[in-house]
Coordinates of C-alpha atoms in Angstrom, one line a residue:
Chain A
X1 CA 104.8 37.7 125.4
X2 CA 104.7 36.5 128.8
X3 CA 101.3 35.0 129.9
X4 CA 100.1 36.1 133.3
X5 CA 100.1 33.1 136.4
X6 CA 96.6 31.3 136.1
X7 CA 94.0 32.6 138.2
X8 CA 95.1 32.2 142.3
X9 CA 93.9 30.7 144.5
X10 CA 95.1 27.2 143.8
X11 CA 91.8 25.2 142.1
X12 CA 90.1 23.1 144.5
X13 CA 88.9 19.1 143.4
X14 CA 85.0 19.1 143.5
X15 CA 84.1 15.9 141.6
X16 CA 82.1 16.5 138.8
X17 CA 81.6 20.4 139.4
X18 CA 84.0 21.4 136.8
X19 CA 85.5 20.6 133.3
X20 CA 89.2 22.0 134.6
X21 CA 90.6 20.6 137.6
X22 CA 93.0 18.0 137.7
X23 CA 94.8 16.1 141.2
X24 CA 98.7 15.1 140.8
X25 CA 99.1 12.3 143.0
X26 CA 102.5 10.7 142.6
X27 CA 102.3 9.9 138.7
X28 CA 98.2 9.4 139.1
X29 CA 96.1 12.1 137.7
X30 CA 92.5 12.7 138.4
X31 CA 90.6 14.7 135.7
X32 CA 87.8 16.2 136.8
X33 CA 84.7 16.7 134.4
X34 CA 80.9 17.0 134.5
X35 CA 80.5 13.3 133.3
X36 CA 83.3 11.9 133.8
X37 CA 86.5 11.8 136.3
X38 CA 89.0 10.5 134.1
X39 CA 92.0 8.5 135.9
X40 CA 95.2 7.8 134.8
X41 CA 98.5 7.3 135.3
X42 CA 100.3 5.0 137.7
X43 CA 101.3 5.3 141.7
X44 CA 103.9 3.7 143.9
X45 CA 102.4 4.0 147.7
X46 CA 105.9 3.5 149.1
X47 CA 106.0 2.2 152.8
X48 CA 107.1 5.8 154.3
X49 CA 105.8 9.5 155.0
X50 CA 105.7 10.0 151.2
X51 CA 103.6 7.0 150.8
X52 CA 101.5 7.8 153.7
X53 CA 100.5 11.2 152.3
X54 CA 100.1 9.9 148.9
X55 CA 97.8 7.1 150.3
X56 CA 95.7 10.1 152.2
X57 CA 95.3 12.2 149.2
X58 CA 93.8 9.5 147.3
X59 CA 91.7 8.5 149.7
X60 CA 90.1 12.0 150.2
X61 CA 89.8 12.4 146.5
X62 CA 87.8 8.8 146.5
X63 CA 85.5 9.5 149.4
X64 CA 85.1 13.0 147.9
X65 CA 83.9 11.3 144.3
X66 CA 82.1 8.6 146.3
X67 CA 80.4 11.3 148.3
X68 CA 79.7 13.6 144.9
X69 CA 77.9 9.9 143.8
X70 CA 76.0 9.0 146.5
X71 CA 74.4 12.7 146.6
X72 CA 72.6 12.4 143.8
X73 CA 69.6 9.9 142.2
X74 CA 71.9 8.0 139.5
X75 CA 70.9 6.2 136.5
X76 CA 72.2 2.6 136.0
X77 CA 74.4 3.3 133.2
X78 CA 74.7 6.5 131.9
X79 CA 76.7 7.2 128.5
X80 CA 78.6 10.5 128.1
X81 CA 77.5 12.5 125.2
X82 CA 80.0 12.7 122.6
X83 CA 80.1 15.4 119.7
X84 CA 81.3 13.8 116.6
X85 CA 84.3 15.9 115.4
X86 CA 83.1 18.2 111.9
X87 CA 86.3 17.9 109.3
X88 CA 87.6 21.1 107.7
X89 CA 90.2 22.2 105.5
X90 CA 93.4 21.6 106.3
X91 CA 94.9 25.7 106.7
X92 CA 98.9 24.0 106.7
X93 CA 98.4 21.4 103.6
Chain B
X1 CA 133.7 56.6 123.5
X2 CA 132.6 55.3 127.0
X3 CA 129.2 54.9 126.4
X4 CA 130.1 53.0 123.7
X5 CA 132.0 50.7 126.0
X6 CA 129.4 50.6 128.2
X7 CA 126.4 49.8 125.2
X8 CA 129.3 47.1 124.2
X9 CA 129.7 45.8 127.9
X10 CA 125.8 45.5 128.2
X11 CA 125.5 43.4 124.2
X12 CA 128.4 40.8 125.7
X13 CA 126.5 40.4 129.5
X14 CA 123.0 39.9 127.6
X15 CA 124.9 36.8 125.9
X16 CA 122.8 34.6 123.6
X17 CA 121.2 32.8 126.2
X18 CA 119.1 36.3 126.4
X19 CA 118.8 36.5 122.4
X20 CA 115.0 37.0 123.1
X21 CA 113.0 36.0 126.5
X22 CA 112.8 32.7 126.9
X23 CA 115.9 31.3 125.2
X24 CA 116.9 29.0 127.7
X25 CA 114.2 26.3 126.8
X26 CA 115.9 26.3 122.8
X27 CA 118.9 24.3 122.0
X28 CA 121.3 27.1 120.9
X29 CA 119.0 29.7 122.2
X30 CA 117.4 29.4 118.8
X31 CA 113.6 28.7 118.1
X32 CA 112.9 26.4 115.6
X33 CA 112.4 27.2 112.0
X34 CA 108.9 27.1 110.2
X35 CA 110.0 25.8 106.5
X36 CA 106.3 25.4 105.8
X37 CA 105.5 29.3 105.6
X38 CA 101.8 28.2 106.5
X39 CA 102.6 27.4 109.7
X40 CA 103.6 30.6 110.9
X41 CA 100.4 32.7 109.8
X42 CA 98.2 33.8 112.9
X43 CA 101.1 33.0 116.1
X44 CA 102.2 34.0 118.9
X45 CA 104.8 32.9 120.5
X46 CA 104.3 32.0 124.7
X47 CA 107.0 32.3 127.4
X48 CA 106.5 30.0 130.7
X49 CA 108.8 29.5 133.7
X50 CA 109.8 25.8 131.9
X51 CA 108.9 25.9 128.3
X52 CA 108.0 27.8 125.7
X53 CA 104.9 27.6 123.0
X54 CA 104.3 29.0 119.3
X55 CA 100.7 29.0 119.3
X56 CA 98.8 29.2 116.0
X57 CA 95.3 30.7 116.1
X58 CA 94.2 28.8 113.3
X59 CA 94.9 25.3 114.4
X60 CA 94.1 26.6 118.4
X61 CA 96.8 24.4 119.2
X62 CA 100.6 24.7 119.8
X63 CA 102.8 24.1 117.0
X64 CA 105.6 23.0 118.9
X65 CA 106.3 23.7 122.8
X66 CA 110.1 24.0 123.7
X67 CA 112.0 22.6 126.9
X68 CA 115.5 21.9 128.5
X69 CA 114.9 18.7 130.4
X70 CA 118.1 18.2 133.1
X71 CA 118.4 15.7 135.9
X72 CA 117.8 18.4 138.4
X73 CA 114.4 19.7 136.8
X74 CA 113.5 15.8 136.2
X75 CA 114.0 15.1 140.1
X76 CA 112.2 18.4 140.9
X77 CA 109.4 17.4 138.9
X78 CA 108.8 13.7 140.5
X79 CA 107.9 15.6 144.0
X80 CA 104.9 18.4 142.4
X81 CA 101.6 16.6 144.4
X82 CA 98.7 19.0 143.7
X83 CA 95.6 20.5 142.2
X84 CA 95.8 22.2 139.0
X85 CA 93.4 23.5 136.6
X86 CA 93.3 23.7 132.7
X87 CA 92.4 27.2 131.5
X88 CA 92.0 29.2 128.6
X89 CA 95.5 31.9 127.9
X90 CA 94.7 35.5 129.1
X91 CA 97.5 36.0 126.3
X92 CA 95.9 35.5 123.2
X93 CA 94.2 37.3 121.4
X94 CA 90.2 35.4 122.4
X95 CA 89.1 34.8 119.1
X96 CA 92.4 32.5 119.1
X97 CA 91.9 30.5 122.0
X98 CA 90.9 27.4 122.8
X99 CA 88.6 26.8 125.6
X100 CA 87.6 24.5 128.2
X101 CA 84.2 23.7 126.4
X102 CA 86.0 22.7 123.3
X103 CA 87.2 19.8 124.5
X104 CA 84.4 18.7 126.8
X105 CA 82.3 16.5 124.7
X106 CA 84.8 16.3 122.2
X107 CA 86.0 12.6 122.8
X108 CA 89.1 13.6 122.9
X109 CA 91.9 13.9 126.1
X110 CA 93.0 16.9 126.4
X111 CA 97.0 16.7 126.0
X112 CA 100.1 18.6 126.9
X113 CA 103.0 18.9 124.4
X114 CA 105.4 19.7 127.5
X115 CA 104.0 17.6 129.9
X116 CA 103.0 18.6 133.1
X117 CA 105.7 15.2 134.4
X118 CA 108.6 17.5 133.2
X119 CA 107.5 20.3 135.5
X120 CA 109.9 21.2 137.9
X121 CA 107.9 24.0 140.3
X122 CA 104.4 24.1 141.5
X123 CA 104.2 27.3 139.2
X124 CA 105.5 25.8 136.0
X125 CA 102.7 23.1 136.5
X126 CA 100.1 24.9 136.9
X127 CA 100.9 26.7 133.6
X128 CA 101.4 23.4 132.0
X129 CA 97.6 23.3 132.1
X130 CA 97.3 26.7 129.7
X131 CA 95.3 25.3 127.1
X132 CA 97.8 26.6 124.3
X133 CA 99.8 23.9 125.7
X134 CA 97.5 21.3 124.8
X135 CA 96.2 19.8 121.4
X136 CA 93.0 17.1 120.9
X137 CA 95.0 13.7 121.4
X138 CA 93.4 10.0 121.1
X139 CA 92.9 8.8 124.9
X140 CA 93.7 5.5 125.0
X141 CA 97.4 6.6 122.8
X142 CA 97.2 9.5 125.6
X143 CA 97.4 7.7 128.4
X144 CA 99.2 4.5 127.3
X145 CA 102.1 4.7 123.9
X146 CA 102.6 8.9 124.4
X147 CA 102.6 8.6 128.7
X148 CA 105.8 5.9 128.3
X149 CA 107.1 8.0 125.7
X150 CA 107.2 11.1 128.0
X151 CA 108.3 8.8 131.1
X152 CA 111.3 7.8 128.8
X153 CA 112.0 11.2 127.7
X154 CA 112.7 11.9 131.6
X155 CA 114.6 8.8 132.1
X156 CA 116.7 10.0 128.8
X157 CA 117.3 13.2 130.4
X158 CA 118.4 11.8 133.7
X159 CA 120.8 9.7 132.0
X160 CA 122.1 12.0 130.2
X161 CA 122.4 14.9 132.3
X162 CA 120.5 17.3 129.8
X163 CA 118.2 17.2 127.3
X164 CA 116.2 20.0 124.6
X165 CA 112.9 18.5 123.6
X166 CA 110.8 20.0 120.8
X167 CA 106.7 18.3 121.2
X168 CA 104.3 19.5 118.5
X169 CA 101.4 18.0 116.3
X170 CA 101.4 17.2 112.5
X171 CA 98.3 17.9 110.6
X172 CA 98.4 16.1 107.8
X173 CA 96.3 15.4 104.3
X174 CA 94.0 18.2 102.5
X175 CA 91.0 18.0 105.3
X176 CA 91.3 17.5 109.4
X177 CA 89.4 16.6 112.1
X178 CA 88.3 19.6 114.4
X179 CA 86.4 19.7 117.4
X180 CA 83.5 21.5 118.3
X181 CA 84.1 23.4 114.7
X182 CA 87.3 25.0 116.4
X183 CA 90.3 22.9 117.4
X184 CA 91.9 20.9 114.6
X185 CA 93.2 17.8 115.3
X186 CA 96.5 16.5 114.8
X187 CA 97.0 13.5 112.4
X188 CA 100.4 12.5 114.2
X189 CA 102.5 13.9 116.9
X190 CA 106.3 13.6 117.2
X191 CA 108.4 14.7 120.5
X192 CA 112.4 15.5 119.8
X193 CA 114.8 15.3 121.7
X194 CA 118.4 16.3 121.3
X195 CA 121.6 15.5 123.8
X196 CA 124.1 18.7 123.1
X197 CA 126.6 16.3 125.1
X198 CA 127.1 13.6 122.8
X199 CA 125.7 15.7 119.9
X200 CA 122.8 13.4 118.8
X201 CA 119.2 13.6 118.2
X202 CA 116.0 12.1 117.1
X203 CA 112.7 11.9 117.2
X204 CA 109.3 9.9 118.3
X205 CA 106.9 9.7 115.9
X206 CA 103.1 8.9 116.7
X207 CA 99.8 8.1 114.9
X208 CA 96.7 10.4 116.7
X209 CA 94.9 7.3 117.7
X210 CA 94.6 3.9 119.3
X211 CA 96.1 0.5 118.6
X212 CA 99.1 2.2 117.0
X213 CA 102.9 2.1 117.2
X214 CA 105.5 4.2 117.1
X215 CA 108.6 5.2 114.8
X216 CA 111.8 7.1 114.9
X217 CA 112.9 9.5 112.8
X218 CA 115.8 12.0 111.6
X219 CA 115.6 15.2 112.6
X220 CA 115.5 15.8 108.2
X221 CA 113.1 13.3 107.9
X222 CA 111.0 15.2 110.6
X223 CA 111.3 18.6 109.3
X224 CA 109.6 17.0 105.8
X225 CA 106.6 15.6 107.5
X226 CA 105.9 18.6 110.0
X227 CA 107.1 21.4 108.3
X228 CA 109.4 22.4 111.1
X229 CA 113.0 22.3 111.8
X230 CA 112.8 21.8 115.4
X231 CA 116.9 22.4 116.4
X232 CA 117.9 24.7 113.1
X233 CA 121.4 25.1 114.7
X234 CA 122.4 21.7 114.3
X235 CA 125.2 20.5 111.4
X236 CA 122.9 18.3 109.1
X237 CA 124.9 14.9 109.9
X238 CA 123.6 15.1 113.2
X239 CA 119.7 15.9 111.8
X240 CA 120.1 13.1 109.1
X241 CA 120.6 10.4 111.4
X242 CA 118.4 9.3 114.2
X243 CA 120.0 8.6 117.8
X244 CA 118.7 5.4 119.4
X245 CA 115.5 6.5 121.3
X246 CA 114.5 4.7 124.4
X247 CA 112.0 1.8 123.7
X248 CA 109.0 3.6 125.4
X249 CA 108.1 2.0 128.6
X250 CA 105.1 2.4 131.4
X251 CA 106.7 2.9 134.5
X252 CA 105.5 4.1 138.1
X253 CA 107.8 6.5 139.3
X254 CA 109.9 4.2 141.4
X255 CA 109.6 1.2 139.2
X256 CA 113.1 0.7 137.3
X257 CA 111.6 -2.7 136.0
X258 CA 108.8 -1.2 133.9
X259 CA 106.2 -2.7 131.6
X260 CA 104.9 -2.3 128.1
X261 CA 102.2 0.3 127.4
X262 CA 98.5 -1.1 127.5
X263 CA 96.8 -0.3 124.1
X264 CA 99.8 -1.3 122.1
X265 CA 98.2 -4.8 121.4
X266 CA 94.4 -4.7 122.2
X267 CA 93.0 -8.2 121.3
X268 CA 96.2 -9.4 122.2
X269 CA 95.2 -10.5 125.8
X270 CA 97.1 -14.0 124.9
X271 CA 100.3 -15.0 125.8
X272 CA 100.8 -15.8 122.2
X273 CA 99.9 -12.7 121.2
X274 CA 102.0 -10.9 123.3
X275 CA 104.9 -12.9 122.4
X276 CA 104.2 -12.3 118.7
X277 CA 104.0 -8.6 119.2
X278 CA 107.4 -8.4 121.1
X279 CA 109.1 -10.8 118.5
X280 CA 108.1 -9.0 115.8
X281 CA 109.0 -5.1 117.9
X282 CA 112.6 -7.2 118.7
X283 CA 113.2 -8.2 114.7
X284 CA 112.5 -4.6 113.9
X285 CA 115.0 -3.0 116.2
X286 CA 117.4 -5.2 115.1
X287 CA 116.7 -4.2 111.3
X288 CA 116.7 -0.6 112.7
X289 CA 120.0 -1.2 114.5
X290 CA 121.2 -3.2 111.3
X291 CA 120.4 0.0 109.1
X292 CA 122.2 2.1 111.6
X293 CA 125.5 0.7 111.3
X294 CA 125.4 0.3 107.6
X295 CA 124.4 3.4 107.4

C-alpha cells in the first residue's frame, strides 16, 4: 500500500500552536508542542552563504518563540503535565 | 507462442528488484522474516519514497522500517533545511493508528525508526514524520546514545558506499508500557545494518531509557531477542557473527572530530568519572575484539 503525501501546503512553525511541526535547521531540530518546544540536535554555522541562512533561520524561529512568550501572562515556572504510562499485556510475548 | 515470449520478456524486465513495490529499500529485495508468528497479526506493510514500514495495529508502532543508505542519499540528506509535521497515516485502517495526542503528554519523544537524517528529498522527509514511522522512545537515549548511533549509521554508509539498515523496537517481558492506553512501548530497540560489499552485518542494540549503554549483536542473536530475521537472504556465517559497528559518536554535521553522547554518564560530570567510563568502554572493546578473533 502506498500512503498518500502528507497534507500540502508545507506546515508552518507557530510556537506553541501545535503538537506536530518540527524545523530542520542543519542537524538542529525544533519540536514544536503546546508546552513545550523541544530542541535538539547539533548545528555548525559555517562562515559562508550556508551558514548565513542557517544563522537566519534560527534566528526567525527564536524571535518567533520569544515573540509567542512575551504575548502571553506567564507563570514563573510552569511544569508540563505528564500522563503516567498504564501497563498492559504484552500481545508479542 | 509470442505472447508467451512477450509475458516471458515482461517476468525478466520486472527483475527482482520489482518482486513487490518497494523492494529497493530490502537487502536482496526480500523483507524480513517474522519467526515470532505474533508479530505479524494486525500489519500492514507501508511503502515511502526512502523506506519502507511493517506497521502492527496492535503495538501502533512499526515493527521494523527498511532502508538502503548510500553515499549519494547520505549527502542528499545533509542539505533538507525545512518545516515538517508529524501526522497520523491516511493508510491505516484508524482504529490502528497512532495519533498526535498519544504522545503529547506521554513523556515520551516521539522517535523515528528511519530517521528523518537519512532522508535524501524534501518529500521523503516529510514522510519520515508519518507516525507509523515512529515508536515512544526515552528522550534523553533519543536525543543523545540513539542520535550518535544514527549519525554513525550515515558515516558507515558513506564509507562504505552502501548500506541496508533494518530499525525496529523489541517489546519484551509478559506486560509493557503503553501510552495514553494505546501505544506500547518498546523495552529495547536495535538498528541493523548490513554492507552487501564486504558481506558483513550487525547490529545496535539499545535499552528504552536513560543512563544506558549499548551492545552489538549477531544478526542470530537478534532474530532471538526480536523475533525477526531482519536480512533472511543472508548465509548464516554472515548472521552469526557481528561486524565491527562504529563506536557511536555525537557529531555536528561538519565535525569529523566528534564527541561522546551526553547521557551516557550522568553523575559523571568529573574528569575521573569520565576517564573511568572510557577505560572501562576501551577494556570492553578490546575483550569484544579479543572474542572476535578467537572466534
Amino acid at each position: 500500500m502506498t500512503p498518500k503525501p502528507p497534507p500540502a501546503p508545507t506546515p508552518m512553525f507557530r510556537p506553541y500552536a501545535d503538537a506536530a511541526a518540527v524545523q530542520t535547521i542543519g542537524g538542529l531540530s525544533l519540536e514544536n508542542g503546546p508546552d513545550v518546544i523541544a530542541v535538539h540536535g547539533s548545528l555548525d554555522l559555517t562562515r559562508d552563504r550556508v551558514g548565513l541562512d542557517r544563522a537566519r533561520a534560527l534566528q526567525a524561529a527564536i524571535t518567533a518563540i520569544v515573540e509567542a512568550l512575551s504575548g502571553s501572562d506567564l507563570p514563573d515556572e510552569a511544569a508540563a503535565p505528564v500522563e503516567k504510562p498504564g501497563t498492559v499485556r504484552n500481545p508479542f510475548a | 507462442m509470442l505472447l508467451i515470449r512477450a509475458l516471458a520478456l515482461l517476468v525478466l524486465l520486472a527483475g527482482p528488484a520489482a518482486a513487490f513495490p518497494c523492494g529497493d529499500h530490502f537487502a536482496d529485495g526480500r523483507r524480513p522474516d517474522l519467526v515470532n508468528p505474533k508479530l505479524a497479526r494486525a500489519t500492514t506493510p507501508l511503502c515511502y519514497d526512502a523506506f519502507a514500514v511493517l506497521y502492527s495495529g496492535l503495538s501502533r508502532t512499526p515493527v521494523y522500517a527498511a532502508e538502503h543508505l548510500t553515499r549519494a542519499s547520505v549527502a542528499a540528506a545533509r542539505t533538507v533545511d525545512r518545516v515538517d509535521a508529524f501526522h497520523d497515516e491516511d493508510a491505516l485502517p484508524e482504529a490502528d493508528r497512532s495519533r498526535l495526542d498519544d504522545y503529547v503528554h506521554s513523556g515520551f519523544d516521539r522517535g523515528h525508526m528511519a530517521p528523518a537524517g537519512d532522508m535524501p528529498t524534501g518529500v521523503a522527509q516529510a514522510q519520515s514524520f508519518t507516525l507509523a514511522n515512529i515508536v515512544p522512545q526515552d528522550r534523553a537515549m533519543n536525543r543523545g546514545l540513539w542520535a550518535a548511533i544514527e549519525e554513525s549509521v550515515r558515516r558507515l554508509a558513506t564509507e562504505r558506499r552502501a548500506l541496508f539498515v533494518v530499525t525496529g523496537p523489541i517489546f519484551g517481558g509478559d506486560s509493557v508500557q503503553a501510552i495514553n492506553g494505546r501505544v506500547l512501548v518498546p523495552t529495547q530497540l536495535f538498528k541493523a545494518v548490513y554492507d552487501p560489499a564486504r558481506g558483513e552485518a550487525g547490529a545496535y542494540l539499545v535499552p528504552n531509557r536513560d543512563d544506558t549503554d549499548w551492545r552489538s549483536v549477531s544478526l542470530t542473536e537478534l532474530r532471538g531477542l526480536a523475533g525477526i530475521d531482519v536480512f533472511p537472504g543472508l548465509p548464516d556465517a554472515v548472521k552469526g557473527r557481528a561486524m565491527t559497528l562504529p563506536e557511536p559518536r555525537t557529531f555536528s554535521r561538519g565535525d569529523e572530530a566528534g564527541a561522546a553522547p551526553r547521557g551516557r554518564h550522568r553523575d559523571g560530570d568529573s574528569f575521573e568519572a569520565w576517564a573511568r567510563d572510557q577505560l572501562h568502554r576501551l577494556a570492553r572493546r578490546l575483550w569484544r575484539d579479543l572474542m572476535r578473533a578467537i572466534f
